[in-house]
Amino acid sequence: MRQVFRLLAVVAGLIGAACTGDSTSGPVDSSTLILELSTPHTDDGAVLFELRGPTIDTVVAVNASLLLFTRRAGDGTMVGALVGPVANGAIAIVRVSNPGAASAYSPRIVEVADRQKTLRGELTGYGLSVIR
């Protein structure tokens, strides 16, 4: 277990060094999509996710209680680490050039940790979707 925690700390450090922090929320307008989380737990503290699709301009947290670190992982791929009191519902605002193509975006949860910084062993019951 100690090795898993160390590995998570190293990964978090690398992501933090390669990412930009943006805890600023923005208004939802005609060029935005919403990233929505479905979770079976009430004590999630961090979500690592990947979003693939056509051009993604920016991704920002929906409110100031969440801190979002993002990095581009190639054309049309954004990786994000969201930290804070994560709950069911909207977690991020995705700004794109063609919001009418919401179905072209494919979100995936990579890892989830609880608020005590322990990785969830199972992601059953979690879901991530892009909505307009």
XYZ file of C-alpha atoms in Angstrom, residues 16-105:
90
model
C 1.374 19.043 -11.478
C 4.655 20.018 -13.110
C 3.276 19.481 -16.591
C -0.152 21.006 -16.047
C -1.666 24.403 -15.633
C -3.894 25.165 -12.673
C -7.231 26.774 -13.392
C -9.723 26.988 -10.591
C -11.583 29.777 -12.343
C -15.036 28.946 -13.451
C -16.519 30.536 -16.496
C -19.949 31.189 -17.873
C -21.655 28.535 -19.917
C -22.349 29.897 -23.388
C -22.942 28.651 -26.909
C -19.339 27.434 -27.293
C -19.315 25.253 -24.186
C -20.066 21.700 -23.202
C -20.403 20.312 -19.684
C -18.402 17.386 -18.315
C -20.694 15.529 -15.933
C -19.644 12.932 -13.350
C -21.692 10.093 -11.958
C -20.229 8.607 -8.762
C -21.474 5.961 -6.337
C -19.568 7.611 -3.445
C -20.058 10.766 -1.392
C -16.411 11.234 -0.380
C -14.493 11.531 -3.658
C -11.581 13.945 -3.447
C -9.841 13.649 -6.826
C -10.594 12.443 -10.340
C -8.052 11.885 -13.098
C -9.779 11.908 -16.481
C -9.067 11.995 -20.196
C -11.169 13.748 -22.822
C -10.750 12.969 -26.529
C -12.432 14.607 -29.469
C -12.241 17.446 -31.967
C -10.434 20.619 -30.993
C -10.709 21.361 -27.261
C -9.942 24.996 -26.487
C -9.969 24.922 -22.669
C -11.382 23.000 -19.741
C -12.152 24.809 -16.459
C -13.650 23.697 -13.152
C -17.343 24.505 -12.668
C -16.705 26.325 -9.402
C -13.931 27.654 -7.180
C -14.204 24.778 -4.667
C -12.576 22.500 -7.268
C -9.023 22.817 -8.553
C -8.400 21.548 -12.084
C -5.000 20.803 -13.607
C -4.972 20.099 -17.338
C -2.489 19.219 -20.041
C -2.749 18.452 -23.718
C -1.751 14.893 -24.523
C -1.795 15.290 -28.298
C -4.205 16.541 -30.906
C -7.713 16.316 -29.566
C -6.774 14.858 -26.178
C -6.909 16.685 -22.848
C -5.940 15.089 -19.528
C -7.318 16.608 -16.346
C -6.817 16.110 -12.623
C -9.699 17.535 -10.597
C -9.150 17.956 -6.847
C -11.624 18.990 -4.169
C -15.051 17.926 -2.932
C -16.048 16.027 -6.075
C -19.722 15.035 -6.304
C -22.360 13.888 -8.789
C -23.134 16.401 -11.496
C -21.222 18.962 -13.518
C -17.498 19.076 -12.748
C -16.013 21.028 -15.672
C -16.848 23.399 -18.487
C -15.319 22.446 -21.836
C -14.865 25.208 -24.390
C -14.858 23.960 -27.969
C -15.211 25.410 -31.453
C -18.195 23.217 -32.394
C -20.425 22.480 -29.384
C -23.017 20.878 -31.661
C -20.700 17.881 -31.920
C -20.966 16.884 -28.242
C -21.286 13.219 -29.202
C -17.848 13.387 -30.868
C -16.170 13.805 -27.458
